[in-house]
Amino acid sequence: MKTAYLVILFTVSATLCLSSCSKKSDDVMPAQTTTAPVTVQTTPTQSTTQTAAGFQVKVDGYLYTPDFNYALTTSPGDNDYFGVYGLDSKTGNLVALLLPKTVGVGTTPINTVNMGIMTVNQYDFSTRNGGTGTVTITKKTATNVIGTFSFTAYDASGTLKSNLTEGSFNVAFK
């Protein structure tokens, strides 16, 4: 089971690295904010509303707005899933949702099957390690997915916890 989990994480990481080498015109940029990424903030930020294309989430109260965000119609390692990704190319920090392709408009639990994952400052967290949450898809087409999410994720040991709240995305499928 741990081996399968590590293979999935490696595959996701490798795919993200390779897919981040796209033409600049293909990348969907997040809504502009005046807040720095989570790695340099020292205090929690005020809540913001995202209406334009992009991806953002509060990680333990700190706003994370990655510079690359997109959805893949097929998740690495499992053709029955799709992924929504927010990747900071400068730090390598990542937040992703891996959901069954059958998920449409409505609210779906995030758990050990419908996963939320996060890598921040080289620490990996996942709902596969006991966390839970929800994702609400408000629009899903063949080219775009829009929604909100929140979840709690744990590291592999199950002792370190991170809360992701007020997440939102409006991303194109690649």
PDB file of C-alpha atoms in Angstrom:
ATOM      1  CA  MET A   1       0.000   0.000   0.000  1.00  0.00           C
ATOM      2  CA  LYS A   2       2.821   2.436   0.867  1.00  0.00           C
ATOM      3  CA  THR A   3       4.606   1.460  -2.322  1.00  0.00           C
ATOM      4  CA  ALA A   4       1.528   2.275  -4.407  1.00  0.00           C
ATOM      5  CA  TYR A   5       1.162   5.606  -2.626  1.00  0.00           C
ATOM      6  CA  LEU A   6       4.818   6.491  -3.291  1.00  0.00           C
ATOM      7  CA  VAL A   7       4.496   5.482  -6.944  1.00  0.00           C
ATOM      8  CA  ILE A   8       1.431   7.720  -7.312  1.00  0.00           C
ATOM      9  CA  LEU A   9       3.199  10.661  -5.634  1.00  0.00           C
ATOM     10  CA  PHE A  10       6.280  10.169  -7.817  1.00  0.00           C
ATOM     11  CA  THR A  11       4.150   9.977 -10.949  1.00  0.00           C
ATOM     12  CA  VAL A  12       2.215  13.120 -10.033  1.00  0.00           C
ATOM     13  CA  SER A  13       5.448  14.987  -9.271  1.00  0.00           C
ATOM     14  CA  ALA A  14       7.109  13.873 -12.508  1.00  0.00           C
ATOM     15  CA  THR A  15       4.048  14.785 -14.559  1.00  0.00           C
ATOM     16  CA  LEU A  16       3.837  18.207 -12.939  1.00  0.00           C
ATOM     17  CA  CYS A  17       7.488  18.892 -13.653  1.00  0.00           C
ATOM     18  CA  LEU A  18       7.112  17.880 -17.286  1.00  0.00           C
ATOM     19  CA  SER A  19       3.797  19.647 -17.819  1.00  0.00           C
ATOM     20  CA  SER A  20       5.095  22.914 -16.339  1.00  0.00           C
ATOM     21  CA  CYS A  21       7.293  23.240 -19.429  1.00  0.00           C
ATOM     22  CA  SER A  22       4.369  24.405 -21.576  1.00  0.00           C
ATOM     23  CA  LYS A  23       4.130  27.490 -23.743  1.00  0.00           C
ATOM     24  CA  LYS A  24       3.458  30.570 -21.648  1.00  0.00           C
ATOM     25  CA  SER A  25       0.219  31.225 -23.576  1.00  0.00           C
ATOM     26  CA  ASP A  26      -1.133  27.842 -22.362  1.00  0.00           C
ATOM     27  CA  ASP A  27      -0.756  28.661 -18.675  1.00  0.00           C
ATOM     28  CA  VAL A  28      -3.715  30.000 -16.746  1.00  0.00           C
ATOM     29  CA  MET A  29      -2.587  32.619 -14.266  1.00  0.00           C
ATOM     30  CA  PRO A  30      -4.295  33.175 -10.897  1.00  0.00           C
ATOM     31  CA  ALA A  31      -6.245  36.260  -9.951  1.00  0.00           C
ATOM     32  CA  GLN A  32      -3.918  39.053  -8.888  1.00  0.00           C
ATOM     33  CA  THR A  33      -3.489  39.605  -5.163  1.00  0.00           C
ATOM     34  CA  THR A  34      -1.110  41.716  -3.127  1.00  0.00           C
ATOM     35  CA  THR A  35      -0.225  38.805  -0.898  1.00  0.00           C
ATOM     36  CA  ALA A  36       3.050  36.892  -1.091  1.00  0.00           C
ATOM     37  CA  PRO A  37       3.062  33.068  -1.335  1.00  0.00           C
ATOM     38  CA  VAL A  38       2.741  31.046   1.853  1.00  0.00           C
ATOM     39  CA  THR A  39       6.505  30.561   2.180  1.00  0.00           C
ATOM     40  CA  VAL A  40       7.211  34.245   2.868  1.00  0.00           C
ATOM     41  CA  GLN A  41       4.135  35.445   4.753  1.00  0.00           C
ATOM     42  CA  THR A  42       4.330  36.119   8.463  1.00  0.00           C
ATOM     43  CA  THR A  43       0.671  36.789   9.286  1.00  0.00           C
ATOM     44  CA  PRO A  44      -2.656  35.439   8.060  1.00  0.00           C
ATOM     45  CA  THR A  45      -4.232  37.376   5.200  1.00  0.00           C
ATOM     46  CA  GLN A  46      -7.684  38.744   4.772  1.00  0.00           C
ATOM     47  CA  SER A  47     -10.141  36.645   2.822  1.00  0.00           C
ATOM     48  CA  THR A  48     -10.257  37.320  -0.915  1.00  0.00           C
ATOM     49  CA  THR A  49     -12.811  36.359  -3.509  1.00  0.00           C
ATOM     50  CA  GLN A  50     -11.588  34.825  -6.730  1.00  0.00           C
ATOM     51  CA  THR A  51     -13.693  35.428  -9.822  1.00  0.00           C
ATOM     52  CA  ALA A  52     -11.084  35.186 -12.595  1.00  0.00           C
ATOM     53  CA  ALA A  53      -9.224  32.107 -13.759  1.00  0.00           C
ATOM     54  CA  GLY A  54      -6.837  30.780 -11.148  1.00  0.00           C
ATOM     55  CA  PHE A  55      -6.298  28.758  -8.003  1.00  0.00           C
ATOM     56  CA  GLN A  56      -5.948  29.849  -4.387  1.00  0.00           C
ATOM     57  CA  VAL A  57      -6.318  28.410  -0.901  1.00  0.00           C
ATOM     58  CA  LYS A  58      -5.461  29.330   2.672  1.00  0.00           C
ATOM     59  CA  VAL A  59      -2.944  26.889   4.137  1.00  0.00           C
ATOM     60  CA  ASP A  60      -3.105  27.085   7.924  1.00  0.00           C
ATOM     61  CA  GLY A  61      -4.417  30.649   7.546  1.00  0.00           C
ATOM     62  CA  TYR A  62      -1.851  31.839   4.970  1.00  0.00           C
ATOM     63  CA  LEU A  63      -2.934  32.592   1.421  1.00  0.00           C
ATOM     64  CA  TYR A  64      -1.340  30.380  -1.249  1.00  0.00           C
ATOM     65  CA  THR A  65      -1.661  31.649  -4.837  1.00  0.00           C
ATOM     66  CA  PRO A  66       0.481  29.513  -7.164  1.00  0.00           C
ATOM     67  CA  ASP A  67       1.710  30.819 -10.504  1.00  0.00           C
ATOM     68  CA  PHE A  68       0.650  27.694 -12.467  1.00  0.00           C
ATOM     69  CA  ASN A  69      -2.812  26.186 -12.178  1.00  0.00           C
ATOM     70  CA  TYR A  70      -4.641  23.762 -14.398  1.00  0.00           C
ATOM     71  CA  ALA A  71      -6.602  20.544 -14.525  1.00  0.00           C
ATOM     72  CA  LEU A  72      -5.628  17.290 -16.213  1.00  0.00           C
ATOM     73  CA  THR A  73      -8.408  15.218 -17.753  1.00  0.00           C
ATOM     74  CA  THR A  74      -6.580  12.061 -16.693  1.00  0.00           C
ATOM     75  CA  SER A  75      -4.743  11.868 -13.395  1.00  0.00           C
ATOM     76  CA  PRO A  76      -1.260  10.322 -13.481  1.00  0.00           C
ATOM     77  CA  GLY A  77      -1.465   6.680 -12.488  1.00  0.00           C
ATOM     78  CA  ASP A  78      -5.241   6.331 -12.840  1.00  0.00           C
ATOM     79  CA  ASN A  79      -7.285   6.981 -15.983  1.00  0.00           C
ATOM     80  CA  ASP A  80     -10.531   7.032 -13.964  1.00  0.00           C
ATOM     81  CA  TYR A  81      -9.524  10.248 -12.140  1.00  0.00           C
ATOM     82  CA  PHE A  82      -8.905  13.871 -13.074  1.00  0.00           C
ATOM     83  CA  GLY A  83      -6.712  16.330 -11.188  1.00  0.00           C
ATOM     84  CA  VAL A  84      -6.879  20.029 -10.318  1.00  0.00           C
ATOM     85  CA  TYR A  85      -3.443  21.498  -9.591  1.00  0.00           C
ATOM     86  CA  GLY A  86      -1.943  24.656  -8.135  1.00  0.00           C
ATOM     87  CA  LEU A  87       1.857  24.670  -8.504  1.00  0.00           C
ATOM     88  CA  ASP A  88       4.289  27.389  -7.459  1.00  0.00           C
ATOM     89  CA  SER A  89       7.159  27.113  -9.935  1.00  0.00           C
ATOM     90  CA  LYS A  90       9.552  29.100  -7.737  1.00  0.00           C
ATOM     91  CA  THR A  91       9.186  26.980  -4.582  1.00  0.00           C
ATOM     92  CA  GLY A  92       7.845  23.658  -5.858  1.00  0.00           C
ATOM     93  CA  ASN A  93       4.897  23.951  -3.445  1.00  0.00           C
ATOM     94  CA  LEU A  94       1.828  22.111  -4.719  1.00  0.00           C
ATOM     95  CA  VAL A  95      -1.826  21.672  -3.793  1.00  0.00           C
ATOM     96  CA  ALA A  96      -3.881  19.198  -5.815  1.00  0.00           C
ATOM     97  CA  LEU A  97      -7.269  17.490  -5.843  1.00  0.00           C
ATOM     98  CA  LEU A  98      -7.594  14.020  -7.417  1.00  0.00           C
ATOM     99  CA  LEU A  99     -11.228  13.213  -8.176  1.00  0.00           C
ATOM    100  CA  PRO A 100     -13.098  10.488 -10.081  1.00  0.00           C
ATOM    101  CA  LYS A 101     -14.036  11.531 -13.625  1.00  0.00           C
ATOM    102  CA  THR A 102     -17.651  10.824 -12.690  1.00  0.00           C
ATOM    103  CA  VAL A 103     -17.669  13.789 -10.252  1.00  0.00           C
ATOM    104  CA  GLY A 104     -19.810  16.574 -11.671  1.00  0.00           C
ATOM    105  CA  VAL A 105     -21.557  19.663 -10.344  1.00  0.00           C
ATOM    106  CA  GLY A 106     -22.249  19.306  -6.620  1.00  0.00           C
ATOM    107  CA  THR A 107     -20.419  18.606  -3.369  1.00  0.00           C
ATOM    108  CA  THR A 108     -18.143  15.576  -3.029  1.00  0.00           C
ATOM    109  CA  PRO A 109     -16.185  14.401   0.037  1.00  0.00           C
ATOM    110  CA  ILE A 110     -12.399  14.545   0.012  1.00  0.00           C
ATOM    111  CA  ASN A 111     -11.006  11.480   1.782  1.00  0.00           C
ATOM    112  CA  THR A 112      -8.708   8.504   1.145  1.00  0.00           C
ATOM    113  CA  VAL A 113     -10.335   7.836  -2.268  1.00  0.00           C
ATOM    114  CA  ASN A 114     -11.097  11.377  -3.517  1.00  0.00           C
ATOM    115  CA  MET A 115      -7.782  12.814  -2.444  1.00  0.00           C
ATOM    116  CA  GLY A 116      -6.398  16.185  -1.522  1.00  0.00           C
ATOM    117  CA  ILE A 117      -2.603  16.422  -1.519  1.00  0.00           C
ATOM    118  CA  MET A 118      -0.135  19.142  -0.648  1.00  0.00           C
ATOM    119  CA  THR A 119       3.613  19.599  -0.751  1.00  0.00           C
ATOM    120  CA  VAL A 120       4.873  22.665   1.124  1.00  0.00           C
ATOM    121  CA  ASN A 121       8.526  23.333   1.865  1.00  0.00           C
ATOM    122  CA  GLN A 122       9.314  19.729   0.830  1.00  0.00           C
ATOM    123  CA  TYR A 123       6.830  18.234   3.335  1.00  0.00           C
ATOM    124  CA  ASP A 124       4.111  16.002   1.868  1.00  0.00           C
ATOM    125  CA  PHE A 125       0.570  15.966   3.253  1.00  0.00           C
ATOM    126  CA  SER A 126      -2.447  14.006   2.044  1.00  0.00           C
ATOM    127  CA  THR A 127      -5.986  13.051   2.954  1.00  0.00           C
ATOM    128  CA  ARG A 128      -4.837   9.502   2.222  1.00  0.00           C
ATOM    129  CA  ASN A 129      -3.175   9.675   5.640  1.00  0.00           C
ATOM    130  CA  GLY A 130      -6.461  10.273   7.471  1.00  0.00           C
ATOM    131  CA  GLY A 131      -7.612  13.760   6.486  1.00  0.00           C
ATOM    132  CA  THR A 132     -11.051  14.741   5.210  1.00  0.00           C
ATOM    133  CA  GLY A 133     -12.811  17.635   3.522  1.00  0.00           C
ATOM    134  CA  THR A 134     -15.123  18.593   0.678  1.00  0.00           C
ATOM    135  CA  VAL A 135     -14.953  19.920  -2.860  1.00  0.00           C
ATOM    136  CA  THR A 136     -17.881  21.668  -4.525  1.00  0.00           C
ATOM    137  CA  ILE A 137     -17.874  21.755  -8.312  1.00  0.00           C
ATOM    138  CA  THR A 138     -20.001  24.657  -9.584  1.00  0.00           C
ATOM    139  CA  LYS A 139     -19.212  24.165 -13.280  1.00  0.00           C
ATOM    140  CA  LYS A 140     -17.520  21.372 -15.220  1.00  0.00           C
ATOM    141  CA  THR A 141     -17.210  21.299 -19.002  1.00  0.00           C
ATOM    142  CA  ALA A 142     -14.899  19.486 -21.411  1.00  0.00           C
ATOM    143  CA  THR A 143     -12.493  22.450 -21.236  1.00  0.00           C
ATOM    144  CA  ASN A 144     -12.873  23.979 -17.751  1.00  0.00           C
ATOM    145  CA  VAL A 145     -13.701  23.207 -14.114  1.00  0.00           C
ATOM    146  CA  ILE A 146     -14.735  25.718 -11.417  1.00  0.00           C
ATOM    147  CA  GLY A 147     -15.262  25.095  -7.719  1.00  0.00           C
ATOM    148  CA  THR A 148     -14.324  25.507  -4.077  1.00  0.00           C
ATOM    149  CA  PHE A 149     -12.709  23.179  -1.547  1.00  0.00           C
ATOM    150  CA  SER A 150     -11.342  22.694   1.940  1.00  0.00           C
ATOM    151  CA  PHE A 151      -9.625  19.755   3.594  1.00  0.00           C
ATOM    152  CA  THR A 152      -7.361  18.644   6.402  1.00  0.00           C
ATOM    153  CA  ALA A 153      -4.273  16.674   5.405  1.00  0.00           C
ATOM    154  CA  TYR A 154      -1.666  14.744   7.391  1.00  0.00           C
ATOM    155  CA  ASP A 155       1.930  13.775   6.736  1.00  0.00           C
ATOM    156  CA  ALA A 156       2.844  10.105   6.188  1.00  0.00           C
ATOM    157  CA  SER A 157       3.358   9.535   9.914  1.00  0.00           C
ATOM    158  CA  GLY A 158      -0.108  10.920  10.674  1.00  0.00           C
ATOM    159  CA  THR A 159       1.277  13.325  13.282  1.00  0.00           C
ATOM    160  CA  LEU A 160       1.696  16.611  11.363  1.00  0.00           C
ATOM    161  CA  LYS A 161      -1.542  18.220  10.201  1.00  0.00           C
ATOM    162  CA  SER A 162      -2.336  21.057   7.817  1.00  0.00           C
ATOM    163  CA  ASN A 163      -5.703  22.774   7.283  1.00  0.00           C
ATOM    164  CA  LEU A 164      -6.566  24.036   3.818  1.00  0.00           C
ATOM    165  CA  THR A 165      -9.551  26.405   3.806  1.00  0.00           C
ATOM    166  CA  GLU A 166     -11.327  28.838   1.480  1.00  0.00           C
ATOM    167  CA  GLY A 167      -9.883  27.091  -1.583  1.00  0.00           C
ATOM    168  CA  SER A 168     -11.170  28.061  -5.012  1.00  0.00           C
ATOM    169  CA  PHE A 169     -10.267  27.200  -8.579  1.00  0.00           C
ATOM    170  CA  ASN A 170     -11.282  28.159 -12.097  1.00  0.00           C
ATOM    171  CA  VAL A 171      -8.915  26.200 -14.310  1.00  0.00           C
ATOM    172  CA  ALA A 172      -8.689  24.866 -17.846  1.00  0.00           C
ATOM    173  CA  PHE A 173      -8.236  21.196 -18.681  1.00  0.00           C
ATOM    174  CA  LYS A 174      -4.981  20.404 -20.486  1.00  0.00           C
TER     175      LYS A 174
END
